[in-house]
PDB file of C-alpha atoms and ligand atoms in Angstrom:
ATOM      1  CA  MET A 190      83.532 115.755  92.740  1.00  0.00           C
ATOM      2  CA  SER A 191      81.789 114.539  95.916  1.00  0.00           C
ATOM      3  CA  LYS A 192      80.360 116.975  98.470  1.00  0.00           C
ATOM      4  CA  LYS A 193      82.797 115.677 101.097  1.00  0.00           C
ATOM      5  CA  ILE A 194      85.841 116.406  98.906  1.00  0.00           C
ATOM      6  CA  LYS A 195      84.476 119.866  98.032  1.00  0.00           C
ATOM      7  CA  LYS A 196      84.112 120.590 101.742  1.00  0.00           C
ATOM      8  CA  ILE A 197      87.792 119.748 102.325  1.00  0.00           C
ATOM      9  CA  LEU A 198      88.904 121.931  99.390  1.00  0.00           C
ATOM     10  CA  LEU A 199      86.839 124.850 100.682  1.00  0.00           C
ATOM     11  CA  LYS A 200      88.640 124.738 104.006  1.00  0.00           C
ATOM     12  CA  LYS A 201      91.918 125.869 102.440  1.00  0.00           C
ATOM     13  CA  LYS A 202      92.899 129.218 103.920  1.00  0.00           C
ATOM     14  CA  ARG A 203      89.585 129.353 105.859  1.00  0.00           C
ATOM     15  CA  SER A 204      89.951 126.819 108.666  1.00  0.00           C
ATOM     16  CA  LYS A 205      92.465 124.169 109.567  1.00  0.00           C
ATOM     17  CA  ILE A 206      91.828 120.582 108.454  1.00  0.00           C
ATOM     18  CA  VAL A 207      91.914 118.102 111.329  1.00  0.00           C
ATOM     19  CA  SER A 208      93.047 114.567 110.478  1.00  0.00           C
ATOM     20  CA  LEU A 209      94.023 111.433 112.388  1.00  0.00           C
ATOM     21  CA  THR A 210      94.588 107.769 111.628  1.00  0.00           C
ATOM     22  CA  ALA A 211      92.240 104.928 112.598  1.00  0.00           C
ATOM     23  CA  TYR A 212      92.490 101.184 112.101  1.00  0.00           C
ATOM     24  CA  SER A 213      89.209 100.064 113.690  1.00  0.00           C
ATOM     25  CA  LYS A 214      85.543 101.003 114.171  1.00  0.00           C
ATOM     26  CA  ASN A 215      85.627 101.942 117.866  1.00  0.00           C
ATOM     27  CA  PHE A 216      88.408 104.484 117.420  1.00  0.00           C
ATOM     28  CA  ALA A 217      86.874 105.811 114.175  1.00  0.00           C
ATOM     29  CA  LYS A 218      83.565 106.455 115.936  1.00  0.00           C
ATOM     30  CA  ILE A 219      85.224 108.809 118.439  1.00  0.00           C
ATOM     31  CA  LEU A 220      87.489 110.472 115.852  1.00  0.00           C
ATOM     32  CA  ASP A 221      84.570 111.091 113.498  1.00  0.00           C
ATOM     33  CA  ARG A 222      83.078 113.645 115.888  1.00  0.00           C
ATOM     34  CA  HIS A 223      86.239 115.792 115.828  1.00  0.00           C
ATOM     35  CA  CYS A 224      88.054 115.165 112.534  1.00  0.00           C
ATOM     36  CA  ASP A 225      87.604 116.215 108.927  1.00  0.00           C
ATOM     37  CA  ILE A 226      89.699 113.346 107.552  1.00  0.00           C
ATOM     38  CA  ILE A 227      90.284 109.850 108.921  1.00  0.00           C
ATOM     39  CA  LEU A 228      93.145 107.930 107.339  1.00  0.00           C
ATOM     40  CA  VAL A 229      93.533 104.168 107.418  1.00  0.00           C
ATOM     41  CA  GLY A 230      97.303 104.483 107.238  1.00  0.00           C
ATOM     42  CA  ASP A 231      99.814 101.808 106.354  1.00  0.00           C
ATOM     43  CA  SER A 232     101.427 102.908 109.635  1.00  0.00           C
ATOM     44  CA  MET A 233      99.312 100.041 111.008  1.00  0.00           C
ATOM     45  CA  ALA A 234     102.255  97.849 109.929  1.00  0.00           C
ATOM     46  CA  ASN A 235     104.410  99.297 112.725  1.00  0.00           C
ATOM     47  CA  VAL A 236     101.720 100.379 115.164  1.00  0.00           C
ATOM     48  CA  LEU A 237      99.425  97.324 115.122  1.00  0.00           C
ATOM     49  CA  TYR A 238     101.423  94.511 113.582  1.00  0.00           C
ATOM     50  CA  GLY A 239     104.850  95.302 115.097  1.00  0.00           C
ATOM     51  CA  MET A 240     106.587  95.210 111.704  1.00  0.00           C
ATOM     52  CA  LYS A 241     109.906  97.045 111.324  1.00  0.00           C
ATOM     53  CA  ASN A 242     108.577  99.193 108.460  1.00  0.00           C
ATOM     54  CA  THR A 243     105.447  99.592 106.313  1.00  0.00           C
ATOM     55  CA  HIS A 244     106.694  97.551 103.353  1.00  0.00           C
ATOM     56  CA  LYS A 245     105.042  94.214 104.019  1.00  0.00           C
ATOM     57  CA  ILE A 246     101.506  95.188 104.965  1.00  0.00           C
ATOM     58  CA  THR A 247      99.124  93.690 102.412  1.00  0.00           C
ATOM     59  CA  LEU A 248      96.325  95.237 100.424  1.00  0.00           C
ATOM     60  CA  ASN A 249      93.894  92.765 101.946  1.00  0.00           C
ATOM     61  CA  THR A 250      94.875  93.701 105.520  1.00  0.00           C
ATOM     62  CA  ILE A 251      94.394  97.415 104.761  1.00  0.00           C
ATOM     63  CA  ILE A 252      91.005  96.647 103.174  1.00  0.00           C
ATOM     64  CA  GLN A 253      89.830  94.634 106.217  1.00  0.00           C
ATOM     65  CA  HIS A 254      90.756  97.443 108.633  1.00  0.00           C
ATOM     66  CA  SER A 255      89.112 100.020 106.356  1.00  0.00           C
ATOM     67  CA  ILE A 256      85.856  98.030 106.343  1.00  0.00           C
ATOM     68  CA  SER A 257      85.913  98.195 110.146  1.00  0.00           C
ATOM     69  CA  VAL A 258      86.751 101.938 110.189  1.00  0.00           C
ATOM     70  CA  ARG A 259      83.985 102.715 107.678  1.00  0.00           C
ATOM     71  CA  LYS A 260      81.471 101.339 110.201  1.00  0.00           C
ATOM     72  CA  GLY A 261      82.498 104.020 112.713  1.00  0.00           C
ATOM     73  CA  ILE A 262      82.314 106.986 110.335  1.00  0.00           C
ATOM     74  CA  ASN A 263      79.329 109.214 109.734  1.00  0.00           C
ATOM     75  CA  LYS A 264      80.698 112.502 108.450  1.00  0.00           C
ATOM     76  CA  SER A 265      84.474 112.516 108.027  1.00  0.00           C
ATOM     77  CA  LEU A 266      86.307 111.854 104.795  1.00  0.00           C
ATOM     78  CA  LEU A 267      87.661 108.314 104.801  1.00  0.00           C
ATOM     79  CA  VAL A 268      91.050 108.012 103.072  1.00  0.00           C
ATOM     80  CA  VAL A 269      92.742 104.632 102.626  1.00  0.00           C
ATOM     81  CA  ASP A 270      96.498 104.233 102.142  1.00  0.00           C
ATOM     82  CA  MET A 271      97.567 102.171  99.144  1.00  0.00           C
ATOM     83  CA  PRO A 272     100.296  99.843 100.436  1.00  0.00           C
ATOM     84  CA  LYS A 273     103.730  99.498  98.860  1.00  0.00           C
ATOM     85  CA  GLY A 274     103.637  97.337  95.753  1.00  0.00           C
ATOM     86  CA  SER A 275      99.941  97.948  95.064  1.00  0.00           C
ATOM     87  CA  TYR A 276     100.585 100.809  92.594  1.00  0.00           C
ATOM     88  CA  ARG A 277     103.662  99.833  90.610  1.00  0.00           C
ATOM     89  CA  ASN A 278     102.173 100.981  87.281  1.00  0.00           C
ATOM     90  CA  PRO A 279      99.065 102.909  86.200  1.00  0.00           C
ATOM     91  CA  LEU A 280      96.983  99.839  85.313  1.00  0.00           C
ATOM     92  CA  GLN A 281      97.728  97.942  88.525  1.00  0.00           C
ATOM     93  CA  ALA A 282      97.159 101.143  90.524  1.00  0.00           C
ATOM     94  CA  LYS A 283      93.765 101.736  88.929  1.00  0.00           C
ATOM     95  CA  LYS A 284      92.723  98.111  89.481  1.00  0.00           C
ATOM     96  CA  ASN A 285      93.727  98.165  93.162  1.00  0.00           C
ATOM     97  CA  ALA A 286      92.308 101.635  93.838  1.00  0.00           C
ATOM     98  CA  LYS A 287      88.984 100.421  92.408  1.00  0.00           C
ATOM     99  CA  LEU A 288      89.145  97.320  94.606  1.00  0.00           C
ATOM    100  CA  ILE A 289      89.760  99.458  97.706  1.00  0.00           C
ATOM    101  CA  PHE A 290      86.976 101.836  96.715  1.00  0.00           C
ATOM    102  CA  GLU A 291      84.422  99.085  96.088  1.00  0.00           C
ATOM    103  CA  LYS A 292      85.240  96.929  99.110  1.00  0.00           C
ATOM    104  CA  THR A 293      85.593  99.705 101.703  1.00  0.00           C
ATOM    105  CA  ASN A 294      83.288 102.446 100.427  1.00  0.00           C
ATOM    106  CA  CYS A 295      86.056 104.947 101.191  1.00  0.00           C
ATOM    107  CA  ASP A 296      86.118 108.501  99.833  1.00  0.00           C
ATOM    108  CA  ALA A 297      89.711 108.584  98.570  1.00  0.00           C
ATOM    109  CA  VAL A 298      93.022 106.730  98.444  1.00  0.00           C
ATOM    110  CA  LYS A 299      96.465 108.003  99.449  1.00  0.00           C
ATOM    111  CA  ILE A 300      99.616 107.378  97.473  1.00  0.00           C
ATOM    112  CA  GLU A 301     103.181 108.060  98.570  1.00  0.00           C
ATOM    113  CA  SER A 302     105.286 109.828  95.987  1.00  0.00           C
ATOM    114  CA  ASN A 303     108.621 108.624  94.657  1.00  0.00           C
ATOM    115  CA  ASN A 304     108.814 111.519  92.200  1.00  0.00           C
ATOM    116  CA  LYS A 305     107.589 109.224  89.407  1.00  0.00           C
ATOM    117  CA  ASN A 306     103.974 108.544  90.341  1.00  0.00           C
ATOM    118  CA  PHE A 307     102.270 111.376  88.480  1.00  0.00           C
ATOM    119  CA  LYS A 308     100.855 109.126  85.715  1.00  0.00           C
ATOM    120  CA  ILE A 309      99.548 106.776  88.386  1.00  0.00           C
ATOM    121  CA  ILE A 310      97.723 109.604  90.157  1.00  0.00           C
ATOM    122  CA  ARG A 311      96.314 110.769  86.815  1.00  0.00           C
ATOM    123  CA  GLU A 312      95.071 107.244  85.971  1.00  0.00           C
ATOM    124  CA  ILE A 313      93.317 106.808  89.340  1.00  0.00           C
ATOM    125  CA  THR A 314      91.688 110.246  89.304  1.00  0.00           C
ATOM    126  CA  ARG A 315      90.495 109.595  85.730  1.00  0.00           C
ATOM    127  CA  ALA A 316      88.680 106.572  87.148  1.00  0.00           C
ATOM    128  CA  LYS A 317      86.875 109.070  89.427  1.00  0.00           C
ATOM    129  CA  ILE A 318      88.698 107.971  92.551  1.00  0.00           C
ATOM    130  CA  PRO A 319      90.033 110.979  94.513  1.00  0.00           C
ATOM    131  CA  VAL A 320      93.732 110.788  95.398  1.00  0.00           C
ATOM    132  CA  MET A 321      95.654 112.314  98.287  1.00  0.00           C
ATOM    133  CA  GLY A 322      99.373 112.698  97.492  1.00  0.00           C
ATOM    134  CA  HIS A 323     102.181 112.311 100.038  1.00  0.00           C
ATOM    135  CA  ILE A 324     105.666 113.855  99.768  1.00  0.00           C
ATOM    136  CA  GLY A 325     108.670 114.550 101.980  1.00  0.00           C
ATOM    137  CA  PHE A 326     109.631 111.620 104.162  1.00  0.00           C
ATOM    138  CA  THR A 327     107.729 108.788 102.455  1.00  0.00           C
ATOM    139  CA  PRO A 328     108.385 105.587 104.451  1.00  0.00           C
ATOM    140  CA  GLN A 329     107.463 103.276 101.546  1.00  0.00           C
ATOM    141  CA  PHE A 330     110.370 104.584  99.465  1.00  0.00           C
ATOM    142  CA  LYS A 331     112.915 106.032 101.909  1.00  0.00           C
ATOM    143  CA  LYS A 332     114.982 103.893 104.234  1.00  0.00           C
ATOM    144  CA  LYS A 333     116.462 106.497 106.558  1.00  0.00           C
ATOM    145  CA  PHE A 334     114.453 109.168 108.339  1.00  0.00           C
ATOM    146  CA  LYS A 335     115.448 112.736 107.629  1.00  0.00           C
ATOM    147  CA  VAL A 336     113.817 116.149 107.440  1.00  0.00           C
ATOM    148  CA  GLU A 337     113.354 117.024 103.762  1.00  0.00           C
ATOM    149  CA  GLY A 338     113.907 120.379 102.047  1.00  0.00           C
ATOM    150  CA  LYS A 339     116.892 121.582 104.027  1.00  0.00           C
ATOM    151  CA  ASN A 340     119.076 122.317 101.000  1.00  0.00           C
ATOM    152  CA  LYS A 341     118.221 124.252  97.828  1.00  0.00           C
ATOM    153  CA  ARG A 342     118.062 121.165  95.581  1.00  0.00           C
ATOM    154  CA  GLU A 343     115.685 119.282  97.894  1.00  0.00           C
ATOM    155  CA  PHE A 344     113.593 122.409  98.424  1.00  0.00           C
ATOM    156  CA  LYS A 345     113.182 122.971  94.672  1.00  0.00           C
ATOM    157  CA  ASN A 346     112.467 119.274  94.013  1.00  0.00           C
ATOM    158  CA  LEU A 347     109.757 119.152  96.682  1.00  0.00           C
ATOM    159  CA  ILE A 348     108.037 122.216  95.246  1.00  0.00           C
ATOM    160  CA  LYS A 349     108.150 120.718  91.748  1.00  0.00           C
ATOM    161  CA  GLU A 350     106.892 117.345  93.016  1.00  0.00           C
ATOM    162  CA  ALA A 351     103.978 118.976  94.868  1.00  0.00           C
ATOM    163  CA  MET A 352     102.992 121.000  91.803  1.00  0.00           C
ATOM    164  CA  LEU A 353     103.081 117.930  89.559  1.00  0.00           C
ATOM    165  CA  ILE A 354     100.936 115.996  92.035  1.00  0.00           C
ATOM    166  CA  GLU A 355      98.369 118.782  91.996  1.00  0.00           C
ATOM    167  CA  LYS A 356      98.505 118.884  88.183  1.00  0.00           C
ATOM    168  CA  ALA A 357      97.959 115.110  88.065  1.00  0.00           C
ATOM    169  CA  GLY A 358      94.623 115.639  89.817  1.00  0.00           C
ATOM    170  CA  ALA A 359      95.200 115.009  93.538  1.00  0.00           C
ATOM    171  CA  PHE A 360      92.705 116.771  95.828  1.00  0.00           C
ATOM    172  CA  SER A 361      95.163 117.235  98.709  1.00  0.00           C
ATOM    173  CA  ILE A 362      98.711 116.383  99.706  1.00  0.00           C
ATOM    174  CA  VAL A 363     100.438 115.191 102.877  1.00  0.00           C
ATOM    175  CA  LEU A 364     103.724 116.930 103.658  1.00  0.00           C
ATOM    176  CA  GLU A 365     105.677 114.626 105.958  1.00  0.00           C
ATOM    177  CA  CYS A 366     108.663 116.081 107.829  1.00  0.00           C
ATOM    178  CA  VAL A 367     109.523 118.896 105.437  1.00  0.00           C
ATOM    179  CA  THR A 368     111.066 122.171 106.654  1.00  0.00           C
ATOM    180  CA  PRO A 369     108.673 124.950 107.748  1.00  0.00           C
ATOM    181  CA  ASN A 370     109.771 127.112 104.822  1.00  0.00           C
ATOM    182  CA  THR A 371     109.116 124.305 102.305  1.00  0.00           C
ATOM    183  CA  ALA A 372     105.674 123.749 103.856  1.00  0.00           C
ATOM    184  CA  LYS A 373     104.928 127.473 103.719  1.00  0.00           C
ATOM    185  CA  ILE A 374     105.903 127.884 100.058  1.00  0.00           C
ATOM    186  CA  ILE A 375     104.061 124.720  98.916  1.00  0.00           C
ATOM    187  CA  THR A 376     100.941 125.672 100.888  1.00  0.00           C
ATOM    188  CA  ASN A 377     100.937 129.133  99.309  1.00  0.00           C
ATOM    189  CA  LEU A 378     101.609 127.831  95.790  1.00  0.00           C
ATOM    190  CA  LEU A 379      99.048 125.014  95.638  1.00  0.00           C
ATOM    191  CA  LYS A 380      95.309 125.370  95.273  1.00  0.00           C
ATOM    192  CA  ILE A 381      94.769 122.024  97.001  1.00  0.00           C
ATOM    193  CA  PRO A 382      95.137 121.760 100.794  1.00  0.00           C
ATOM    194  CA  THR A 383      98.366 120.578 102.387  1.00  0.00           C
ATOM    195  CA  ILE A 384      98.144 118.286 105.409  1.00  0.00           C
ATOM    196  CA  GLY A 385     101.261 118.377 107.548  1.00  0.00           C
ATOM    197  CA  ILE A 386     102.912 115.836 109.788  1.00  0.00           C
ATOM    198  CA  GLY A 387     106.061 117.182 111.406  1.00  0.00           C
ATOM    199  CA  SER A 388     105.925 120.023 108.877  1.00  0.00           C
ATOM    200  CA  SER A 389     104.930 123.111 110.909  1.00  0.00           C
ATOM    201  CA  SER A 390     101.684 125.040 111.277  1.00  0.00           C
ATOM    202  CA  TYR A 391     102.020 126.612 107.810  1.00  0.00           C
ATOM    203  CA  CYS A 392     100.110 123.628 106.383  1.00  0.00           C
ATOM    204  CA  ASP A 393      96.351 123.826 105.756  1.00  0.00           C
ATOM    205  CA  GLY A 394      95.790 120.933 108.143  1.00  0.00           C
ATOM    206  CA  GLN A 395      97.525 118.456 110.424  1.00  0.00           C
ATOM    207  CA  ILE A 396      97.622 114.667 110.690  1.00  0.00           C
ATOM    208  CA  LEU A 397      99.122 112.431 113.368  1.00  0.00           C
ATOM    209  CA  VAL A 398      98.968 108.741 114.196  1.00  0.00           C
ATOM    210  CA  THR A 399      96.231 108.343 116.827  1.00  0.00           C
ATOM    211  CA  ASP A 400      98.103 105.704 118.849  1.00  0.00           C
ATOM    212  CA  ASP A 401     100.987 108.195 119.192  1.00  0.00           C
ATOM    213  CA  ILE A 402      98.871 111.058 120.582  1.00  0.00           C
ATOM    214  CA  LEU A 403      97.155 108.661 122.978  1.00  0.00           C
ATOM    215  CA  GLY A 404     100.435 107.361 124.374  1.00  0.00           C
ATOM    216  CA  LEU A 405      99.828 103.820 123.152  1.00  0.00           C
ATOM    217  CA  SER A 406     102.566 103.326 120.581  1.00  0.00           C
ATOM    218  CA  GLY A 407     105.735 104.284 122.441  1.00  0.00           C
ATOM    219  CA  PHE A 408     106.732 106.443 119.434  1.00  0.00           C
ATOM    220  CA  TYR A 409     107.104 110.055 120.505  1.00  0.00           C
ATOM    221  CA  PRO A 410     109.389 112.109 118.272  1.00  0.00           C
ATOM    222  CA  LYS A 411     109.416 115.904 118.670  1.00  0.00           C
ATOM    223  CA  PHE A 412     106.573 116.455 116.195  1.00  0.00           C
ATOM    224  CA  VAL A 413     104.170 114.213 118.171  1.00  0.00           C
ATOM    225  CA  LYS A 414     102.290 115.580 121.152  1.00  0.00           C
ATOM    226  CA  LYS A 415     101.169 112.948 123.635  1.00  0.00           C
ATOM    227  CA  TYR A 416      97.755 114.189 124.789  1.00  0.00           C
ATOM    228  CA  VAL A 417      97.139 111.341 127.248  1.00  0.00           C
ATOM    229  CA  ASN A 418      98.967 108.278 128.539  1.00  0.00           C
ATOM    230  CA  LEU A 419      96.448 105.544 127.738  1.00  0.00           C
ATOM    231  CA  ASN A 420      99.046 102.862 128.453  1.00  0.00           C
ATOM    232  CA  THR A 421      98.926 103.773 132.150  1.00  0.00           C
ATOM    233  CA  ILE A 422      95.114 103.989 132.214  1.00  0.00           C
ATOM    234  CA  ILE A 423      94.701 100.601 130.503  1.00  0.00           C
ATOM    235  CA  GLU A 424      97.341  99.027 132.739  1.00  0.00           C
ATOM    236  CA  LYS A 425      95.497 100.227 135.861  1.00  0.00           C
ATOM    237  CA  ALA A 426      92.171  98.762 134.662  1.00  0.00           C
ATOM    238  CA  VAL A 427      93.699  95.421 133.651  1.00  0.00           C
ATOM    239  CA  LYS A 428      95.578  95.167 136.962  1.00  0.00           C
ATOM    240  CA  LYS A 429      92.339  95.772 138.889  1.00  0.00           C
ATOM    241  CA  TYR A 430      90.481  93.152 136.805  1.00  0.00           C
ATOM    242  CA  SER A 431      93.255  90.607 137.344  1.00  0.00           C
ATOM    243  CA  LYS A 432      93.235  91.222 141.114  1.00  0.00           C
ATOM    244  CA  GLU A 433      89.440  90.932 141.329  1.00  0.00           C
ATOM    245  CA  VAL A 434      89.351  87.661 139.381  1.00  0.00           C
ATOM    246  CA  LYS A 435      92.081  86.158 141.577  1.00  0.00           C
ATOM    247  CA  ASN A 436      90.331  87.333 144.772  1.00  0.00           C
ATOM    248  CA  LYS A 437      86.925  86.111 143.548  1.00  0.00           C
ATOM    249  CA  LEU A 438      85.569  89.673 143.608  1.00  0.00           C
ATOM    250  CA  PHE A 439      84.579  89.421 139.943  1.00  0.00           C
ATOM    251  CA  PRO A 440      82.103  88.281 138.729  1.00  0.00           C
ATOM    252  CA  LYS A 441      79.589  89.251 141.400  1.00  0.00           C
ATOM    253  CA  ASN A 442      76.022  87.949 141.589  1.00  0.00           C
ATOM    254  CA  LYS A 443      74.856  90.950 139.569  1.00  0.00           C
ATOM    255  CA  ASN A 444      77.094  89.861 136.709  1.00  0.00           C
ATOM    256  CA  PHE A 445      75.504  86.393 136.537  1.00  0.00           C
ATOM    257  CA  LEU A 446      73.374  85.897 133.444  1.00  0.00           C
ATOM    258  CA  TYR A 447      71.160  83.276 135.038  1.00  0.00           C
ATOM    259  CA  GLY A 448      70.078  82.094 138.502  1.00  0.00           C
ATOM    260  CA  LYS A 449      70.973  83.465 141.984  1.00  0.00           C
TER     261      LYS A 449
HETATM  262  O1  LIG B  40     100.406 105.656 107.323  1.00  0.00           O
HETATM  263  C1  LIG B  40     100.151 106.705 107.924  1.00  0.00           C
HETATM  264  O2  LIG B  40      99.645 106.714 109.055  1.00  0.00           O
HETATM  265  C2  LIG B  40     100.470 107.956 107.241  1.00  0.00           C
HETATM  266  C3  LIG B  40     100.367 109.225 108.023  1.00  0.00           C
HETATM  267  C4  LIG B  40     101.379 109.273 109.064  1.00  0.00           C
HETATM  268  C5  LIG B  40     100.383 110.416 107.153  1.00  0.00           C
HETATM  269  O3  LIG B  40     100.807 107.946 106.111  1.00  0.00           O
END
């Protein structure tokens, strides 16, 4: 097990694990100073590429963004999402996880659970590639958004799923939009850390999509906190630039590369 993974495991019950998504080097560089985990999420499908869901983002696109993100990271754990269709069976999953690992130099891959992926997680971890699981609302497999674990059957199934993911060898697990009680029980039962998104503060850590907290994406459900409105700040700067170009105020002599 790598030192970086050990460090994440040791945080359980000691200090909260801070995680965010990044799709490019410049963002990753800033996040790296404040995060424990940086995820190249398949959420880039919606956030960057304007797709209606995450289903069509390709393995190659995720790899290219991860190569960029890697360049901005010094200390955080880099986790790369395996896109839908890239882990249909254990052999294909192992082949693609290895490809991601070799091309991006990441520390781990993340796999969404459909309650059947335990053998896949086992196969990848056997190949010495750390896996982060992901249960609850898993956008690759579920069409309609809903909070998971509200009734007894769902609650029991989520607990079982989380335990099987741990048993299969995952080093951590994302709990997306599960009830606070489900998050609490799973976090107490598992030895591996739980990372919550819309799943209460009972989790060992939190993850959000960076573009959401920066006010760039326009996606602000109740579980997202918008820490700044970058849209307005960027708009102001671009407006000023546009005005200065039109009024011949930019470039000035000092911006010339040669002469005058
Ligand atoms: O793709 C993603 O960004 C994710 C996080 C929201 C957990 O899976």
